[in-house]
């Protein structure tokens, strides 16, 4: 019989409602998940009450096989034999497979063909290209000047494919969100409504303030070490620079002005005949550390000089407001493309993988369906939780609401799928989501 560590056994025996297991690769997270499922089955749960989400079909097949082996070890135990017989039909699958089954049962709530098919990648690519071509043609026929300007911005070396790829990428990003329209509206407001507590303003101000604090503290540290070594020239320059960095303010435009008008002192040029320190190694170390801190300040100053280009906050903000018209148009293009593409899929009685998640959410938001689904599934397990996107996160949350028991397993150091919408915050914010 396999022996588990104290921490692993605590997870297996846990009977609370919400559980996060965060551990690095190779620590047996999946094994512990399987043992916990077995423990719950021994305690009276039924495998038909479980939703176990894995990252790949291969992982799902392997988990079923491992559960089958473990259940076989119970011999002729009637309940466990029954669980083994039900295992083939158990909801141990990828999120897409689970959503597909959900939609087969509630197709009428998702407003899709009950015999819907799932499009293959080649067909999806061809249909997307056709839909986008129709959208571009409509804008061209409408003689839309703003569309032409946006098109020109995203076209590289006279290759329109760059623009097409931009639309496709934004569309895929949007599908990873629960509500792209609401997300964009909130972000848009940050660039059209100026206020001291605007997230854009506070982020820029925090960047300046935090970096200045770092520079000031490190100059003070180099000054202290230089003084201890008797290198008074270096100590004096560092103290003056630390003092010059003491211009923090709560107002962004003033902080930028201070940054542009405050120059730091440099160390005297290295002179072999008159070194700052008798010990060359000590001088080299002090100079190296000084240069590193000086570079941090210099890069900060250059970054904001490039951003503001001598403009006032009011002028810069007005340019930002003016540029929103272009992002509005780009979002409009993406939304019109989505409408065309979705209409083409409906005509075929088909959906793609992204539709599975969003249509499943539509079903789960139906009160009657949610009650039925909640009554059926009592235990929700999610492996590789760090790789879930926002839509998948919402599906998990809605499945586990009410009486559902939730266990998620993941490792923030293994999050490598942000490029396709995975949001590490789903793992990091678990305690906030489930207090």
PDB file of N, CA and C in Angstrom, residues 253-335:
ATOM      1  N   UNK A 253       1.901  64.488 -13.158  1.00  0.00           N
ATOM      2  CA  UNK A 253       2.575  65.469 -14.021  1.00  0.00           C
ATOM      3  C   UNK A 253       3.751  66.114 -13.299  1.00  0.00           C
ATOM      4  N   UNK A 254       3.599  66.364 -11.987  1.00  0.00           N
ATOM      5  CA  UNK A 254       4.699  66.945 -11.218  1.00  0.00           C
ATOM      6  C   UNK A 254       5.842  65.948 -11.081  1.00  0.00           C
ATOM      7  N   UNK A 255       5.502  64.679 -10.905  1.00  0.00           N
ATOM      8  CA  UNK A 255       6.530  63.642 -10.792  1.00  0.00           C
ATOM      9  C   UNK A 255       7.331  63.539 -12.079  1.00  0.00           C
ATOM     10  N   UNK A 256       6.632  63.630 -13.229  1.00  0.00           N
ATOM     11  CA  UNK A 256       7.314  63.568 -14.524  1.00  0.00           C
ATOM     12  C   UNK A 256       8.198  64.796 -14.726  1.00  0.00           C
ATOM     13  N   UNK A 257       7.691  65.967 -14.328  1.00  0.00           N
ATOM     14  CA  UNK A 257       8.486  67.201 -14.425  1.00  0.00           C
ATOM     15  C   UNK A 257       9.739  67.095 -13.573  1.00  0.00           C
ATOM     16  N   UNK A 258       9.577  66.628 -12.345  1.00  0.00           N
ATOM     17  CA  UNK A 258      10.728  66.468 -11.454  1.00  0.00           C
ATOM     18  C   UNK A 258      11.748  65.500 -12.034  1.00  0.00           C
ATOM     19  N   UNK A 259      11.237  64.448 -12.629  1.00  0.00           N
ATOM     20  CA  UNK A 259      12.126  63.445 -13.224  1.00  0.00           C
ATOM     21  C   UNK A 259      12.910  64.028 -14.392  1.00  0.00           C
ATOM     22  N   UNK A 260      12.251  64.880 -15.177  1.00  0.00           N
ATOM     23  CA  UNK A 260      12.905  65.467 -16.355  1.00  0.00           C
ATOM     24  C   UNK A 260      13.922  66.532 -15.984  1.00  0.00           C
ATOM     25  N   UNK A 261      13.717  67.175 -14.837  1.00  0.00           N
ATOM     26  CA  UNK A 261      14.601  68.297 -14.464  1.00  0.00           C
ATOM     27  C   UNK A 261      15.651  67.924 -13.415  1.00  0.00           C
ATOM     28  N   UNK A 262      15.626  66.713 -12.951  1.00  0.00           N
ATOM     29  CA  UNK A 262      16.583  66.295 -11.923  1.00  0.00           C
ATOM     30  C   UNK A 262      17.656  65.416 -12.536  1.00  0.00           C
ATOM     31  N   UNK A 263      18.869  65.893 -12.531  1.00  0.00           N
ATOM     32  CA  UNK A 263      20.000  65.116 -13.031  1.00  0.00           C
ATOM     33  C   UNK A 263      20.833  64.629 -11.854  1.00  0.00           C
ATOM     34  N   UNK A 264      21.413  63.473 -12.017  1.00  0.00           N
ATOM     35  CA  UNK A 264      22.243  62.900 -10.955  1.00  0.00           C
ATOM     36  C   UNK A 264      23.721  63.116 -11.244  1.00  0.00           C
ATOM     37  N   UNK A 265      24.486  63.121 -10.177  1.00  0.00           N
ATOM     38  CA  UNK A 265      25.930  63.270 -10.296  1.00  0.00           C
ATOM     39  C   UNK A 265      26.563  61.947 -10.698  1.00  0.00           C
ATOM     40  N   UNK A 266      27.695  62.035 -11.408  1.00  0.00           N
ATOM     41  CA  UNK A 266      28.448  60.839 -11.756  1.00  0.00           C
ATOM     42  C   UNK A 266      29.738  60.793 -10.951  1.00  0.00           C
ATOM     43  N   UNK A 267      30.296  59.628 -10.831  1.00  0.00           N
ATOM     44  CA  UNK A 267      31.577  59.500 -10.135  1.00  0.00           C
ATOM     45  C   UNK A 267      32.683  60.090 -10.996  1.00  0.00           C
ATOM     46  N   UNK A 268      33.744  60.568 -10.371  1.00  0.00           N
ATOM     47  CA  UNK A 268      34.887  61.049 -11.151  1.00  0.00           C
ATOM     48  C   UNK A 268      35.399  59.949 -12.082  1.00  0.00           C
ATOM     49  N   UNK A 269      35.913  60.357 -13.240  1.00  0.00           N
ATOM     50  CA  UNK A 269      36.450  59.367 -14.175  1.00  0.00           C
ATOM     51  C   UNK A 269      37.609  58.621 -13.527  1.00  0.00           C
ATOM     52  N   UNK A 270      37.659  57.323 -13.793  1.00  0.00           N
ATOM     53  CA  UNK A 270      38.700  56.492 -13.193  1.00  0.00           C
ATOM     54  C   UNK A 270      40.086  57.048 -13.546  1.00  0.00           C
ATOM     55  N   UNK A 271      40.930  57.238 -12.514  1.00  0.00           N
ATOM     56  CA  UNK A 271      42.289  57.777 -12.697  1.00  0.00           C
ATOM     57  C   UNK A 271      43.267  56.854 -11.969  1.00  0.00           C
ATOM     58  N   UNK A 272      44.098  56.170 -12.746  1.00  0.00           N
ATOM     59  CA  UNK A 272      45.028  55.220 -12.141  1.00  0.00           C
ATOM     60  C   UNK A 272      46.039  55.897 -11.227  1.00  0.00           C
ATOM     61  N   UNK A 273      46.362  57.143 -11.563  1.00  0.00           N
ATOM     62  CA  UNK A 273      47.347  57.851 -10.725  1.00  0.00           C
ATOM     63  C   UNK A 273      46.718  58.334  -9.423  1.00  0.00           C
ATOM     64  N   UNK A 274      45.427  58.672  -9.485  1.00  0.00           N
ATOM     65  CA  UNK A 274      44.734  59.125  -8.277  1.00  0.00           C
ATOM     66  C   UNK A 274      43.438  58.331  -8.101  1.00  0.00           C
ATOM     67  N   UNK A 275      43.561  57.057  -7.703  1.00  0.00           N
ATOM     68  CA  UNK A 275      42.358  56.230  -7.533  1.00  0.00           C
ATOM     69  C   UNK A 275      41.522  56.694  -6.342  1.00  0.00           C
ATOM     70  N   UNK A 276      40.234  56.376  -6.398  1.00  0.00           N
ATOM     71  CA  UNK A 276      39.364  56.702  -5.272  1.00  0.00           C
ATOM     72  C   UNK A 276      39.739  55.876  -4.046  1.00  0.00           C
ATOM     73  N   UNK A 277      40.243  54.651  -4.309  1.00  0.00           N
ATOM     74  CA  UNK A 277      40.538  53.726  -3.214  1.00  0.00           C
ATOM     75  C   UNK A 277      41.852  53.006  -3.506  1.00  0.00           C
ATOM     76  N   UNK A 278      42.606  52.757  -2.479  1.00  0.00           N
ATOM     77  CA  UNK A 278      43.879  52.051  -2.648  1.00  0.00           C
ATOM     78  C   UNK A 278      43.631  50.635  -3.150  1.00  0.00           C
ATOM     79  N   UNK A 279      42.594  50.008  -2.615  1.00  0.00           N
ATOM     80  CA  UNK A 279      42.261  48.641  -3.021  1.00  0.00           C
ATOM     81  C   UNK A 279      41.434  48.693  -4.310  1.00  0.00           C
ATOM     82  N   UNK A 280      42.031  48.255  -5.415  1.00  0.00           N
ATOM     83  CA  UNK A 280      41.394  48.348  -6.722  1.00  0.00           C
ATOM     84  C   UNK A 280      40.098  47.530  -6.779  1.00  0.00           C
ATOM     85  N   UNK A 281      40.087  46.366  -6.144  1.00  0.00           N
ATOM     86  CA  UNK A 281      38.903  45.501  -6.169  1.00  0.00           C
ATOM     87  C   UNK A 281      37.712  46.186  -5.506  1.00  0.00           C
ATOM     88  N   UNK A 282      37.981  46.885  -4.395  1.00  0.00           N
ATOM     89  CA  UNK A 282      36.910  47.595  -3.693  1.00  0.00           C
ATOM     90  C   UNK A 282      36.362  48.715  -4.559  1.00  0.00           C
ATOM     91  N   UNK A 283      37.286  49.460  -5.210  1.00  0.00           N
ATOM     92  CA  UNK A 283      36.834  50.551  -6.079  1.00  0.00           C
ATOM     93  C   UNK A 283      36.001  50.023  -7.243  1.00  0.00           C
ATOM     94  N   UNK A 284      36.426  48.908  -7.833  1.00  0.00           N
ATOM     95  CA  UNK A 284      35.682  48.336  -8.961  1.00  0.00           C
ATOM     96  C   UNK A 284      34.262  47.938  -8.532  1.00  0.00           C
ATOM     97  N   UNK A 285      34.159  47.348  -7.357  1.00  0.00           N
ATOM     98  CA  UNK A 285      32.859  46.921  -6.863  1.00  0.00           C
ATOM     99  C   UNK A 285      31.953  48.120  -6.599  1.00  0.00           C
ATOM    100  N   UNK A 286      32.502  49.158  -5.974  1.00  0.00           N
ATOM    101  CA  UNK A 286      31.703  50.360  -5.701  1.00  0.00           C
ATOM    102  C   UNK A 286      31.253  51.024  -6.996  1.00  0.00           C
ATOM    103  N   UNK A 287      32.186  51.124  -7.964  1.00  0.00           N
ATOM    104  CA  UNK A 287      31.826  51.725  -9.251  1.00  0.00           C
ATOM    105  C   UNK A 287      30.747  50.903  -9.967  1.00  0.00           C
ATOM    106  N   UNK A 288      30.875  49.581  -9.916  1.00  0.00           N
ATOM    107  CA  UNK A 288      29.904  48.709 -10.573  1.00  0.00           C
ATOM    108  C   UNK A 288      28.516  48.876  -9.962  1.00  0.00           C
ATOM    109  N   UNK A 289      28.458  48.895  -8.630  1.00  0.00           N
ATOM    110  CA  UNK A 289      27.169  49.054  -7.962  1.00  0.00           C
ATOM    111  C   UNK A 289      26.593  50.440  -8.208  1.00  0.00           C
ATOM    112  N   UNK A 290      27.448  51.447  -8.205  1.00  0.00           N
ATOM    113  CA  UNK A 290      27.003  52.810  -8.479  1.00  0.00           C
ATOM    114  C   UNK A 290      26.410  52.898  -9.884  1.00  0.00           C
ATOM    115  N   UNK A 291      27.127  52.364 -10.865  1.00  0.00           N
ATOM    116  CA  UNK A 291      26.671  52.425 -12.257  1.00  0.00           C
ATOM    117  C   UNK A 291      25.326  51.719 -12.436  1.00  0.00           C
ATOM    118  N   UNK A 292      25.143  50.614 -11.718  1.00  0.00           N
ATOM    119  CA  UNK A 292      23.883  49.867 -11.822  1.00  0.00           C
ATOM    120  C   UNK A 292      22.705  50.706 -11.317  1.00  0.00           C
ATOM    121  N   UNK A 293      22.881  51.378 -10.186  1.00  0.00           N
ATOM    122  CA  UNK A 293      21.807  52.206  -9.633  1.00  0.00           C
ATOM    123  C   UNK A 293      21.575  53.425 -10.522  1.00  0.00           C
ATOM    124  N   UNK A 294      22.668  54.033 -10.985  1.00  0.00           N
ATOM    125  CA  UNK A 294      22.568  55.202 -11.860  1.00  0.00           C
ATOM    126  C   UNK A 294      21.805  54.845 -13.144  1.00  0.00           C
ATOM    127  N   UNK A 295      22.092  53.655 -13.700  1.00  0.00           N
ATOM    128  CA  UNK A 295      21.432  53.211 -14.926  1.00  0.00           C
ATOM    129  C   UNK A 295      19.923  53.045 -14.715  1.00  0.00           C
ATOM    130  N   UNK A 296      19.538  52.541 -13.539  1.00  0.00           N
ATOM    131  CA  UNK A 296      18.113  52.369 -13.240  1.00  0.00           C
ATOM    132  C   UNK A 296      17.391  53.707 -13.296  1.00  0.00           C
ATOM    133  N   UNK A 297      18.009  54.730 -12.695  1.00  0.00           N
ATOM    134  CA  UNK A 297      17.402  56.066 -12.715  1.00  0.00           C
ATOM    135  C   UNK A 297      17.381  56.619 -14.138  1.00  0.00           C
ATOM    136  N   UNK A 298      18.483  56.466 -14.843  1.00  0.00           N
ATOM    137  CA  UNK A 298      18.597  57.009 -16.199  1.00  0.00           C
ATOM    138  C   UNK A 298      17.547  56.390 -17.130  1.00  0.00           C
ATOM    139  N   UNK A 299      17.343  55.092 -17.017  1.00  0.00           N
ATOM    140  CA  UNK A 299      16.356  54.418 -17.858  1.00  0.00           C
ATOM    141  C   UNK A 299      14.937  54.877 -17.520  1.00  0.00           C
ATOM    142  N   UNK A 300      14.674  55.124 -16.234  1.00  0.00           N
ATOM    143  CA  UNK A 300      13.365  55.630 -15.822  1.00  0.00           C
ATOM    144  C   UNK A 300      13.114  57.003 -16.433  1.00  0.00           C
ATOM    145  N   UNK A 301      14.113  57.879 -16.334  1.00  0.00           N
ATOM    146  CA  UNK A 301      13.963  59.227 -16.871  1.00  0.00           C
ATOM    147  C   UNK A 301      13.746  59.206 -18.384  1.00  0.00           C
ATOM    148  N   UNK A 302      14.508  58.389 -19.086  1.00  0.00           N
ATOM    149  CA  UNK A 302      14.386  58.311 -20.549  1.00  0.00           C
ATOM    150  C   UNK A 302      13.035  57.749 -20.960  1.00  0.00           C
ATOM    151  N   UNK A 303      12.519  56.788 -20.190  1.00  0.00           N
ATOM    152  CA  UNK A 303      11.226  56.180 -20.506  1.00  0.00           C
ATOM    153  C   UNK A 303      10.120  57.230 -20.485  1.00  0.00           C
ATOM    154  N   UNK A 304      10.136  58.097 -19.466  1.00  0.00           N
ATOM    155  CA  UNK A 304       9.063  59.091 -19.359  1.00  0.00           C
ATOM    156  C   UNK A 304       9.284  60.285 -20.274  1.00  0.00           C
ATOM    157  N   UNK A 305      10.523  60.546 -20.606  1.00  0.00           N
ATOM    158  CA  UNK A 305      10.790  61.571 -21.619  1.00  0.00           C
ATOM    159  C   UNK A 305      10.235  61.115 -22.968  1.00  0.00           C
ATOM    160  N   UNK A 306      10.391  59.831 -23.260  1.00  0.00           N
ATOM    161  CA  UNK A 306       9.879  59.281 -24.521  1.00  0.00           C
ATOM    162  C   UNK A 306       8.358  59.263 -24.530  1.00  0.00           C
ATOM    163  N   UNK A 307       7.759  58.967 -23.379  1.00  0.00           N
ATOM    164  CA  UNK A 307       6.306  58.903 -23.294  1.00  0.00           C
ATOM    165  C   UNK A 307       5.673  60.286 -23.443  1.00  0.00           C
ATOM    166  N   UNK A 308       6.213  61.266 -22.729  1.00  0.00           N
ATOM    167  CA  UNK A 308       5.599  62.600 -22.716  1.00  0.00           C
ATOM    168  C   UNK A 308       6.108  63.499 -23.840  1.00  0.00           C
ATOM    169  N   UNK A 309       7.352  63.278 -24.274  1.00  0.00           N
ATOM    170  CA  UNK A 309       7.939  64.068 -25.375  1.00  0.00           C
ATOM    171  C   UNK A 309       7.746  65.567 -25.173  1.00  0.00           C
ATOM    172  N   UNK A 310       7.901  66.006 -23.952  1.00  0.00           N
ATOM    173  CA  UNK A 310       7.802  67.425 -23.651  1.00  0.00           C
ATOM    174  C   UNK A 310       6.381  67.952 -23.560  1.00  0.00           C
ATOM    175  N   UNK A 311       5.395  67.100 -23.700  1.00  0.00           N
ATOM    176  CA  UNK A 311       3.997  67.536 -23.660  1.00  0.00           C
ATOM    177  C   UNK A 311       3.508  67.632 -22.218  1.00  0.00           C
ATOM    178  N   UNK A 312       2.487  68.425 -22.039  1.00  0.00           N
ATOM    179  CA  UNK A 312       1.840  68.498 -20.731  1.00  0.00           C
ATOM    180  C   UNK A 312       0.946  67.277 -20.558  1.00  0.00           C
ATOM    181  N   UNK A 313       0.527  67.038 -19.309  1.00  0.00           N
ATOM    182  CA  UNK A 313      -0.369  65.925 -19.057  1.00  0.00           C
ATOM    183  C   UNK A 313      -1.665  66.081 -19.841  1.00  0.00           C
ATOM    184  N   UNK A 314      -2.168  67.308 -19.937  1.00  0.00           N
ATOM    185  CA  UNK A 314      -3.419  67.553 -20.641  1.00  0.00           C
ATOM    186  C   UNK A 314      -3.298  67.202 -22.128  1.00  0.00           C
ATOM    187  N   UNK A 315      -2.161  67.603 -22.740  1.00  0.00           N
ATOM    188  CA  UNK A 315      -1.952  67.321 -24.164  1.00  0.00           C
ATOM    189  C   UNK A 315      -1.814  65.827 -24.413  1.00  0.00           C
ATOM    190  N   UNK A 316      -1.026  65.164 -23.557  1.00  0.00           N
ATOM    191  CA  UNK A 316      -0.830  63.721 -23.699  1.00  0.00           C
ATOM    192  C   UNK A 316      -2.152  62.981 -23.539  1.00  0.00           C
ATOM    193  N   UNK A 317      -2.929  63.399 -22.558  1.00  0.00           N
ATOM    194  CA  UNK A 317      -4.195  62.714 -22.312  1.00  0.00           C
ATOM    195  C   UNK A 317      -5.168  62.920 -23.468  1.00  0.00           C
ATOM    196  N   UNK A 318      -5.142  64.116 -24.071  1.00  0.00           N
ATOM    197  CA  UNK A 318      -6.027  64.363 -25.208  1.00  0.00           C
ATOM    198  C   UNK A 318      -5.642  63.478 -26.388  1.00  0.00           C
ATOM    199  N   UNK A 319      -4.337  63.253 -26.569  1.00  0.00           N
ATOM    200  CA  UNK A 319      -3.901  62.346 -27.637  1.00  0.00           C
ATOM    201  C   UNK A 319      -4.406  60.933 -27.372  1.00  0.00           C
ATOM    202  N   UNK A 320      -4.378  60.544 -26.096  1.00  0.00           N
ATOM    203  CA  UNK A 320      -4.881  59.218 -25.724  1.00  0.00           C
ATOM    204  C   UNK A 320      -6.369  59.112 -26.012  1.00  0.00           C
ATOM    205  N   UNK A 321      -7.120  60.167 -25.648  1.00  0.00           N
ATOM    206  CA  UNK A 321      -8.556  60.185 -25.917  1.00  0.00           C
ATOM    207  C   UNK A 321      -8.815  60.082 -27.420  1.00  0.00           C
ATOM    208  N   UNK A 322      -8.040  60.830 -28.211  1.00  0.00           N
ATOM    209  CA  UNK A 322      -8.206  60.801 -29.666  1.00  0.00           C
ATOM    210  C   UNK A 322      -7.932  59.407 -30.236  1.00  0.00           C
ATOM    211  N   UNK A 323      -6.951  58.716 -29.656  1.00  0.00           N
ATOM    212  CA  UNK A 323      -6.571  57.406 -30.181  1.00  0.00           C
ATOM    213  C   UNK A 323      -7.610  56.332 -29.877  1.00  0.00           C
ATOM    214  N   UNK A 324      -8.485  56.587 -28.909  1.00  0.00           N
ATOM    215  CA  UNK A 324      -9.513  55.607 -28.554  1.00  0.00           C
ATOM    216  C   UNK A 324     -10.443  55.340 -29.739  1.00  0.00           C
ATOM    217  N   UNK A 325     -10.604  56.317 -30.609  1.00  0.00           N
ATOM    218  CA  UNK A 325     -11.451  56.112 -31.787  1.00  0.00           C
ATOM    219  C   UNK A 325     -10.934  54.944 -32.631  1.00  0.00           C
ATOM    220  N   UNK A 326      -9.620  54.778 -32.650  1.00  0.00           N
ATOM    221  CA  UNK A 326      -9.029  53.687 -33.427  1.00  0.00           C
ATOM    222  C   UNK A 326      -9.269  52.337 -32.752  1.00  0.00           C
ATOM    223  N   UNK A 327      -9.130  52.297 -31.424  1.00  0.00           N
ATOM    224  CA  UNK A 327      -9.389  51.031 -30.734  1.00  0.00           C
ATOM    225  C   UNK A 327     -10.872  50.677 -30.795  1.00  0.00           C
ATOM    226  N   UNK A 328     -11.727  51.716 -30.740  1.00  0.00           N
ATOM    227  CA  UNK A 328     -13.162  51.463 -30.894  1.00  0.00           C
ATOM    228  C   UNK A 328     -13.450  50.805 -32.241  1.00  0.00           C
ATOM    229  N   UNK A 329     -12.838  51.329 -33.268  1.00  0.00           N
ATOM    230  CA  UNK A 329     -13.061  50.782 -34.606  1.00  0.00           C
ATOM    231  C   UNK A 329     -12.519  49.361 -34.703  1.00  0.00           C
ATOM    232  N   UNK A 330     -11.355  49.116 -34.113  1.00  0.00           N
ATOM    233  CA  UNK A 330     -10.781  47.772 -34.153  1.00  0.00           C
ATOM    234  C   UNK A 330     -11.696  46.779 -33.435  1.00  0.00           C
ATOM    235  N   UNK A 331     -12.213  47.175 -32.277  1.00  0.00           N
ATOM    236  CA  UNK A 331     -13.135  46.306 -31.542  1.00  0.00           C
ATOM    237  C   UNK A 331     -14.409  46.087 -32.346  1.00  0.00           C
ATOM    238  N   UNK A 332     -14.882  47.132 -33.007  1.00  0.00           N
ATOM    239  CA  UNK A 332     -16.083  47.006 -33.854  1.00  0.00           C
ATOM    240  C   UNK A 332     -15.843  45.996 -34.974  1.00  0.00           C
ATOM    241  N   UNK A 333     -14.659  46.052 -35.568  1.00  0.00           N
ATOM    242  CA  UNK A 333     -14.318  45.112 -36.643  1.00  0.00           C
ATOM    243  C   UNK A 333     -14.334  43.680 -36.117  1.00  0.00           C
ATOM    244  N   UNK A 334     -13.742  43.492 -34.945  1.00  0.00           N
ATOM    245  CA  UNK A 334     -13.699  42.154 -34.338  1.00  0.00           C
ATOM    246  C   UNK A 334     -15.110  41.657 -34.049  1.00  0.00           C
ATOM    247  N   UNK A 335     -15.962  42.526 -33.533  1.00  0.00           N
ATOM    248  CA  UNK A 335     -17.325  42.111 -33.200  1.00  0.00           C
ATOM    249  C   UNK A 335     -18.147  41.786 -34.453  1.00  0.00           C
TER     250      UNK A 335
END
